[in-house]
Amino acid sequence: MRAKTNHIVIYTIEASTIKKIVVVDLFFGTGIYYAAKIISASVMIGMISSIAGTEGVKRFQKRKNRERTLVK
């Protein structure tokens, strides 16, 4: 019979990564929400646009970072 070994996994997150997430989610999300809400006069369309817009910005940032690392 083998003895159990417990593994502990620790993840580190840089402060700049947290700041980027907060800026994208709060500022872009809120801005896109209000812009879509004013244009369409619908809260539901504003919420969907906010979610889609912030996800689009995140994917664009990932793609931009990936291209930057490939060029180096």
mmCIF file of N, CA, C and O in Angstrom:
data_model
loop_
_atom_site.group_PDB
_atom_site.id
_atom_site.type_symbol
_atom_site.label_atom_id
_atom_site.label_comp_id
_atom_site.label_asym_id
_atom_site.label_seq_id
_atom_site.Cartn_x
_atom_site.Cartn_y
_atom_site.Cartn_z
ATOM 1 N N MET A 1 0.836 -1.174 0.000
ATOM 2 C CA MET A 1 0.000 0.000 0.000
ATOM 3 C C MET A 1 0.882 1.239 0.000
ATOM 4 O O MET A 1 1.800 1.351 0.798
ATOM 5 N N ARG A 2 0.589 2.136 -0.906
ATOM 6 C CA ARG A 2 1.399 3.345 -1.027
ATOM 7 C C ARG A 2 0.863 4.454 -0.127
ATOM 8 O O ARG A 2 -0.336 4.562 0.109
ATOM 9 N N ALA A 3 1.794 5.272 0.307
ATOM 10 C CA ALA A 3 1.403 6.429 1.106
ATOM 11 C C ALA A 3 0.883 7.521 0.179
ATOM 12 O O ALA A 3 1.394 7.714 -0.920
ATOM 13 N N LYS A 4 -0.119 8.237 0.617
ATOM 14 C CA LYS A 4 -0.672 9.324 -0.190
ATOM 15 C C LYS A 4 0.259 10.528 -0.126
ATOM 16 O O LYS A 4 0.760 10.883 0.942
ATOM 17 N N THR A 5 0.469 11.146 -1.292
ATOM 18 C CA THR A 5 1.233 12.391 -1.323
ATOM 19 C C THR A 5 0.281 13.507 -1.715
ATOM 20 O O THR A 5 -0.405 13.425 -2.730
ATOM 21 N N ASN A 6 0.233 14.512 -0.915
ATOM 22 C CA ASN A 6 -0.621 15.663 -1.196
ATOM 23 C C ASN A 6 0.197 16.715 -1.925
ATOM 24 O O ASN A 6 1.280 17.099 -1.478
ATOM 25 N N HIS A 7 -0.330 17.173 -3.041
ATOM 26 C CA HIS A 7 0.334 18.201 -3.822
ATOM 27 C C HIS A 7 -0.384 19.525 -3.619
ATOM 28 O O HIS A 7 -1.612 19.588 -3.629
ATOM 29 N N ILE A 8 0.393 20.553 -3.455
ATOM 30 C CA ILE A 8 -0.147 21.897 -3.316
ATOM 31 C C ILE A 8 0.270 22.688 -4.542
ATOM 32 O O ILE A 8 1.457 22.757 -4.872
ATOM 33 N N VAL A 9 -0.682 23.295 -5.211
ATOM 34 C CA VAL A 9 -0.411 24.093 -6.396
ATOM 35 C C VAL A 9 -0.649 25.554 -6.039
ATOM 36 O O VAL A 9 -1.708 25.915 -5.526
ATOM 37 N N ILE A 10 0.346 26.373 -6.310
ATOM 38 C CA ILE A 10 0.248 27.806 -6.023
ATOM 39 C C ILE A 10 0.379 28.564 -7.337
ATOM 40 O O ILE A 10 1.331 28.378 -8.083
ATOM 41 N N TYR A 11 -0.598 29.400 -7.630
ATOM 42 C CA TYR A 11 -0.580 30.228 -8.826
ATOM 43 C C TYR A 11 -0.241 31.654 -8.422
ATOM 44 O O TYR A 11 -0.745 32.171 -7.430
ATOM 45 N N THR A 12 0.605 32.292 -9.201
ATOM 46 C CA THR A 12 0.917 33.699 -8.963
ATOM 47 C C THR A 12 0.353 34.516 -10.112
ATOM 48 O O THR A 12 0.458 34.131 -11.275
ATOM 49 N N ILE A 13 -0.229 35.630 -9.774
ATOM 50 C CA ILE A 13 -0.804 36.533 -10.769
ATOM 51 C C ILE A 13 -0.166 37.899 -10.564
ATOM 52 O O ILE A 13 -0.157 38.428 -9.452
ATOM 53 N N GLU A 14 0.359 38.453 -11.657
ATOM 54 C CA GLU A 14 0.994 39.760 -11.566
ATOM 55 C C GLU A 14 -0.063 40.840 -11.371
ATOM 56 O O GLU A 14 -1.195 40.718 -11.846
ATOM 57 N N ALA A 15 0.322 41.902 -10.693
ATOM 58 C CA ALA A 15 -0.606 43.007 -10.435
ATOM 59 C C ALA A 15 -1.031 43.677 -11.733
ATOM 60 O O ALA A 15 -2.170 44.134 -11.863
ATOM 61 N N SER A 16 -0.139 43.735 -12.715
ATOM 62 C CA SER A 16 -0.497 44.369 -13.983
ATOM 63 C C SER A 16 -1.596 43.587 -14.705
ATOM 64 O O SER A 16 -2.450 44.174 -15.366
ATOM 65 N N THR A 17 -1.600 42.284 -14.557
ATOM 66 C CA THR A 17 -2.650 41.464 -15.159
ATOM 67 C C THR A 17 -3.999 41.755 -14.506
ATOM 68 O O THR A 17 -5.016 41.872 -15.195
ATOM 69 N N ILE A 18 -3.998 41.895 -13.207
ATOM 70 C CA ILE A 18 -5.240 42.217 -12.493
ATOM 71 C C ILE A 18 -5.745 43.593 -12.908
ATOM 72 O O ILE A 18 -6.941 43.789 -13.127
ATOM 73 N N LYS A 19 -4.829 44.553 -13.043
ATOM 74 C CA LYS A 19 -5.226 45.898 -13.466
ATOM 75 C C LYS A 19 -5.833 45.879 -14.857
ATOM 76 O O LYS A 19 -6.840 46.552 -15.114
ATOM 77 N N LYS A 20 -5.246 45.115 -15.780
ATOM 78 C CA LYS A 20 -5.796 45.031 -17.134
ATOM 79 C C LYS A 20 -7.202 44.462 -17.113
ATOM 80 O O LYS A 20 -8.092 44.948 -17.811
ATOM 81 N N ILE A 21 -7.403 43.424 -16.329
ATOM 82 C CA ILE A 21 -8.726 42.799 -16.253
ATOM 83 C C ILE A 21 -9.748 43.787 -15.696
ATOM 84 O O ILE A 21 -10.862 43.905 -16.215
ATOM 85 N N VAL A 22 -9.377 44.510 -14.656
ATOM 86 C CA VAL A 22 -10.297 45.468 -14.048
ATOM 87 C C VAL A 22 -10.630 46.586 -15.018
ATOM 88 O O VAL A 22 -11.789 46.968 -15.180
ATOM 89 N N VAL A 23 -9.615 47.100 -15.717
ATOM 90 C CA VAL A 23 -9.855 48.191 -16.665
ATOM 91 C C VAL A 23 -10.759 47.733 -17.791
ATOM 92 O O VAL A 23 -11.722 48.412 -18.147
ATOM 93 N N VAL A 24 -10.470 46.581 -18.348
ATOM 94 C CA VAL A 24 -11.283 46.090 -19.471
ATOM 95 C C VAL A 24 -12.707 45.826 -19.019
ATOM 96 O O VAL A 24 -13.663 46.267 -19.663
ATOM 97 N N ASP A 25 -12.874 45.108 -17.918
ATOM 98 C CA ASP A 25 -14.221 44.741 -17.494
ATOM 99 C C ASP A 25 -15.030 45.932 -16.997
ATOM 100 O O ASP A 25 -16.192 46.087 -17.373
ATOM 101 N N LEU A 26 -14.445 46.762 -16.186
ATOM 102 C CA LEU A 26 -15.216 47.872 -15.617
ATOM 103 C C LEU A 26 -15.417 49.013 -16.601
ATOM 104 O O LEU A 26 -16.544 49.431 -16.864
ATOM 105 N N PHE A 27 -14.327 49.531 -17.145
ATOM 106 C CA PHE A 27 -14.444 50.740 -17.955
ATOM 107 C C PHE A 27 -15.000 50.461 -19.353
ATOM 108 O O PHE A 27 -15.959 51.100 -19.778
ATOM 109 N N PHE A 28 -14.425 49.498 -20.049
ATOM 110 C CA PHE A 28 -14.943 49.190 -21.379
ATOM 111 C C PHE A 28 -16.344 48.603 -21.291
ATOM 112 O O PHE A 28 -17.218 48.950 -22.084
ATOM 113 N N GLY A 29 -16.548 47.709 -20.351
ATOM 114 C CA GLY A 29 -17.863 47.092 -20.208
ATOM 115 C C GLY A 29 -18.951 48.103 -19.909
ATOM 116 O O GLY A 29 -20.027 48.077 -20.506
ATOM 117 N N THR A 30 -18.661 49.016 -18.992
ATOM 118 C CA THR A 30 -19.648 50.045 -18.652
ATOM 119 C C THR A 30 -19.890 50.989 -19.814
ATOM 120 O O THR A 30 -21.029 51.341 -20.117
ATOM 121 N N GLY A 31 -18.818 51.383 -20.482
ATOM 122 C CA GLY A 31 -18.952 52.287 -21.630
ATOM 123 C C GLY A 31 -19.747 51.664 -22.760
ATOM 124 O O GLY A 31 -20.636 52.301 -23.345
ATOM 125 N N ILE A 32 -19.436 50.418 -23.077
ATOM 126 C CA ILE A 32 -20.154 49.724 -24.146
ATOM 127 C C ILE A 32 -21.614 49.516 -23.749
ATOM 128 O O ILE A 32 -22.526 49.668 -24.581
ATOM 129 N N TYR A 33 -21.857 49.206 -22.482
ATOM 130 C CA TYR A 33 -23.235 49.003 -22.013
ATOM 131 C C TYR A 33 -24.066 50.266 -22.207
ATOM 132 O O TYR A 33 -25.168 50.227 -22.773
ATOM 133 N N TYR A 34 -23.555 51.391 -21.736
ATOM 134 C CA TYR A 34 -24.335 52.627 -21.841
ATOM 135 C C TYR A 34 -24.496 53.077 -23.285
ATOM 136 O O TYR A 34 -25.552 53.584 -23.676
ATOM 137 N N ALA A 35 -23.469 52.890 -24.110
ATOM 138 C CA ALA A 35 -23.581 53.260 -25.525
ATOM 139 C C ALA A 35 -24.654 52.418 -26.210
ATOM 140 O O ALA A 35 -25.502 52.954 -26.943
ATOM 141 N N ALA A 36 -24.643 51.124 -25.979
ATOM 142 C CA ALA A 36 -25.641 50.252 -26.603
ATOM 143 C C ALA A 36 -27.032 50.522 -26.039
ATOM 144 O O ALA A 36 -28.026 50.457 -26.777
ATOM 145 N N LYS A 37 -27.104 50.833 -24.758
ATOM 146 C CA LYS A 37 -28.409 51.109 -24.146
ATOM 147 C C LYS A 37 -29.005 52.398 -24.709
ATOM 148 O O LYS A 37 -30.204 52.468 -24.975
ATOM 149 N N ILE A 38 -28.178 53.415 -24.910
ATOM 150 C CA ILE A 38 -28.669 54.678 -25.473
ATOM 151 C C ILE A 38 -29.107 54.487 -26.920
ATOM 152 O O ILE A 38 -30.149 54.990 -27.334
ATOM 153 N N ILE A 39 -28.310 53.732 -27.678
ATOM 154 C CA ILE A 39 -28.635 53.531 -29.094
ATOM 155 C C ILE A 39 -29.897 52.698 -29.257
ATOM 156 O O ILE A 39 -30.768 53.025 -30.068
ATOM 157 N N SER A 40 -30.029 51.625 -28.487
ATOM 158 C CA SER A 40 -31.145 50.705 -28.703
ATOM 159 C C SER A 40 -32.300 50.888 -27.723
ATOM 160 O O SER A 40 -33.365 50.330 -27.940
ATOM 161 N N ALA A 41 -32.097 51.604 -26.640
ATOM 162 C CA ALA A 41 -33.114 51.813 -25.600
ATOM 163 C C ALA A 41 -33.568 50.478 -24.990
ATOM 164 O O ALA A 41 -34.699 50.325 -24.563
ATOM 165 N N SER A 42 -32.649 49.515 -24.927
ATOM 166 C CA SER A 42 -32.972 48.214 -24.363
ATOM 167 C C SER A 42 -31.860 47.791 -23.401
ATOM 168 O O SER A 42 -30.680 47.801 -23.769
ATOM 169 N N VAL A 43 -32.243 47.443 -22.191
ATOM 170 C CA VAL A 43 -31.267 47.007 -21.196
ATOM 171 C C VAL A 43 -30.658 45.672 -21.608
ATOM 172 O O VAL A 43 -29.451 45.444 -21.454
ATOM 173 N N MET A 44 -31.473 44.775 -22.153
ATOM 174 C CA MET A 44 -30.988 43.451 -22.548
ATOM 175 C C MET A 44 -29.932 43.562 -23.649
ATOM 176 O O MET A 44 -28.892 42.908 -23.585
ATOM 177 N N ILE A 45 -30.186 44.377 -24.644
ATOM 178 C CA ILE A 45 -29.201 44.559 -25.722
ATOM 179 C C ILE A 45 -27.945 45.223 -25.173
ATOM 180 O O ILE A 45 -26.824 44.887 -25.575
ATOM 181 N N GLY A 46 -28.099 46.133 -24.224
ATOM 182 C CA GLY A 46 -26.938 46.749 -23.587
ATOM 183 C C GLY A 46 -26.085 45.729 -22.847
ATOM 184 O O GLY A 46 -24.853 45.750 -22.936
ATOM 185 N N MET A 47 -26.728 44.817 -22.128
ATOM 186 C CA MET A 47 -25.981 43.788 -21.395
ATOM 187 C C MET A 47 -25.260 42.836 -22.348
ATOM 188 O O MET A 47 -24.087 42.519 -22.153
ATOM 189 N N ILE A 48 -25.952 42.402 -23.382
ATOM 190 C CA ILE A 48 -25.339 41.480 -24.336
ATOM 191 C C ILE A 48 -24.185 42.161 -25.061
ATOM 192 O O ILE A 48 -23.121 41.560 -25.256
ATOM 193 N N SER A 49 -24.366 43.409 -25.444
ATOM 194 C CA SER A 49 -23.293 44.148 -26.113
ATOM 195 C C SER A 49 -22.102 44.337 -25.199
ATOM 196 O O SER A 49 -20.949 44.257 -25.643
ATOM 197 N N SER A 50 -22.345 44.592 -23.939
ATOM 198 C CA SER A 50 -21.268 44.766 -22.975
ATOM 199 C C SER A 50 -20.449 43.488 -22.830
ATOM 200 O O SER A 50 -19.218 43.519 -22.836
ATOM 201 N N ILE A 51 -21.123 42.354 -22.721
ATOM 202 C CA ILE A 51 -20.430 41.072 -22.588
ATOM 203 C C ILE A 51 -19.629 40.766 -23.851
ATOM 204 O O ILE A 51 -18.451 40.408 -23.784
ATOM 205 N N ALA A 52 -20.277 40.921 -24.998
ATOM 206 C CA ALA A 52 -19.596 40.626 -26.263
ATOM 207 C C ALA A 52 -18.435 41.593 -26.499
ATOM 208 O O ALA A 52 -17.368 41.186 -26.979
ATOM 209 N N GLY A 53 -18.625 42.847 -26.149
ATOM 210 C CA GLY A 53 -17.564 43.839 -26.356
ATOM 211 C C GLY A 53 -16.345 43.590 -25.494
ATOM 212 O O GLY A 53 -15.204 43.656 -25.972
ATOM 213 N N THR A 54 -16.547 43.290 -24.221
ATOM 214 C CA THR A 54 -15.399 43.035 -23.346
ATOM 215 C C THR A 54 -14.670 41.755 -23.745
ATOM 216 O O THR A 54 -13.441 41.700 -23.706
ATOM 217 N N GLU A 55 -15.424 40.723 -24.155
ATOM 218 C CA GLU A 55 -14.765 39.497 -24.619
ATOM 219 C C GLU A 55 -13.976 39.755 -25.895
ATOM 220 O O GLU A 55 -12.887 39.213 -26.085
ATOM 221 N N GLY A 56 -14.510 40.583 -26.769
ATOM 222 C CA GLY A 56 -13.786 40.940 -27.993
ATOM 223 C C GLY A 56 -12.500 41.690 -27.702
ATOM 224 O O GLY A 56 -11.466 41.424 -28.320
ATOM 225 N N VAL A 57 -12.546 42.609 -26.761
ATOM 226 C CA VAL A 57 -11.341 43.351 -26.385
ATOM 227 C C VAL A 57 -10.307 42.413 -25.778
ATOM 228 O O VAL A 57 -9.117 42.500 -26.083
ATOM 229 N N LYS A 58 -10.735 41.485 -24.931
ATOM 230 C CA LYS A 58 -9.805 40.524 -24.323
ATOM 231 C C LYS A 58 -9.143 39.652 -25.381
ATOM 232 O O LYS A 58 -7.936 39.413 -25.337
ATOM 233 N N ARG A 59 -9.932 39.165 -26.341
ATOM 234 C CA ARG A 59 -9.364 38.319 -27.395
ATOM 235 C C ARG A 59 -8.419 39.107 -28.278
ATOM 236 O O ARG A 59 -7.405 38.580 -28.727
ATOM 237 N N PHE A 60 -8.752 40.362 -28.551
ATOM 238 C CA PHE A 60 -7.858 41.208 -29.349
ATOM 239 C C PHE A 60 -6.534 41.418 -28.621
ATOM 240 O O PHE A 60 -5.474 41.366 -29.236
ATOM 241 N N GLN A 61 -6.596 41.640 -27.307
ATOM 242 C CA GLN A 61 -5.369 41.812 -26.527
ATOM 243 C C GLN A 61 -4.528 40.546 -26.535
ATOM 244 O O GLN A 61 -3.309 40.607 -26.653
ATOM 245 N N LYS A 62 -5.156 39.382 -26.409
ATOM 246 C CA LYS A 62 -4.414 38.119 -26.450
ATOM 247 C C LYS A 62 -3.743 37.927 -27.799
ATOM 248 O O LYS A 62 -2.601 37.515 -27.885
ATOM 249 N N ARG A 63 -4.475 38.229 -28.880
ATOM 250 C CA ARG A 63 -3.923 38.080 -30.217
ATOM 251 C C ARG A 63 -2.756 39.040 -30.428
ATOM 252 O O ARG A 63 -1.735 38.676 -31.002
ATOM 253 N N LYS A 64 -2.906 40.258 -29.939
ATOM 254 C CA LYS A 64 -1.841 41.254 -30.077
ATOM 255 C C LYS A 64 -0.601 40.821 -29.308
ATOM 256 O O LYS A 64 0.520 40.938 -29.813
ATOM 257 N N ASN A 65 -0.765 40.299 -28.103
ATOM 258 C CA ASN A 65 0.366 39.824 -27.311
ATOM 259 C C ASN A 65 1.030 38.616 -27.963
ATOM 260 O O ASN A 65 2.250 38.482 -27.932
ATOM 261 N N ARG A 66 0.249 37.725 -28.556
ATOM 262 C CA ARG A 66 0.802 36.551 -29.219
ATOM 263 C C ARG A 66 1.634 36.966 -30.429
ATOM 264 O O ARG A 66 2.716 36.449 -30.654
ATOM 265 N N GLU A 67 1.141 37.931 -31.210
ATOM 266 C CA GLU A 67 1.894 38.419 -32.367
ATOM 267 C C GLU A 67 3.182 39.096 -31.924
ATOM 268 O O GLU A 67 4.209 38.984 -32.576
ATOM 269 N N ARG A 68 3.128 39.808 -30.823
ATOM 270 C CA ARG A 68 4.303 40.509 -30.330
ATOM 271 C C ARG A 68 5.381 39.522 -29.921
ATOM 272 O O ARG A 68 6.567 39.730 -30.180
ATOM 273 N N THR A 69 5.011 38.408 -29.296
ATOM 274 C CA THR A 69 5.999 37.423 -28.881
ATOM 275 C C THR A 69 6.555 36.663 -30.077
ATOM 276 O O THR A 69 7.705 36.235 -30.060
ATOM 277 N N LEU A 70 5.785 36.485 -31.136
ATOM 278 C CA LEU A 70 6.272 35.805 -32.325
ATOM 279 C C LEU A 70 7.271 36.652 -33.089
ATOM 280 O O LEU A 70 8.201 36.131 -33.705
ATOM 281 N N VAL A 71 7.122 37.972 -33.038
ATOM 282 C CA VAL A 71 8.002 38.873 -33.780
ATOM 283 C C VAL A 71 9.370 38.946 -33.130
ATOM 284 O O VAL A 71 10.387 39.028 -33.797
ATOM 285 N N LYS A 72 9.439 38.859 -31.827
ATOM 286 C CA LYS A 72 10.726 39.001 -31.123
ATOM 287 C C LYS A 72 11.703 37.989 -31.496
ATOM 288 O O LYS A 72 11.909 37.109 -31.980
#
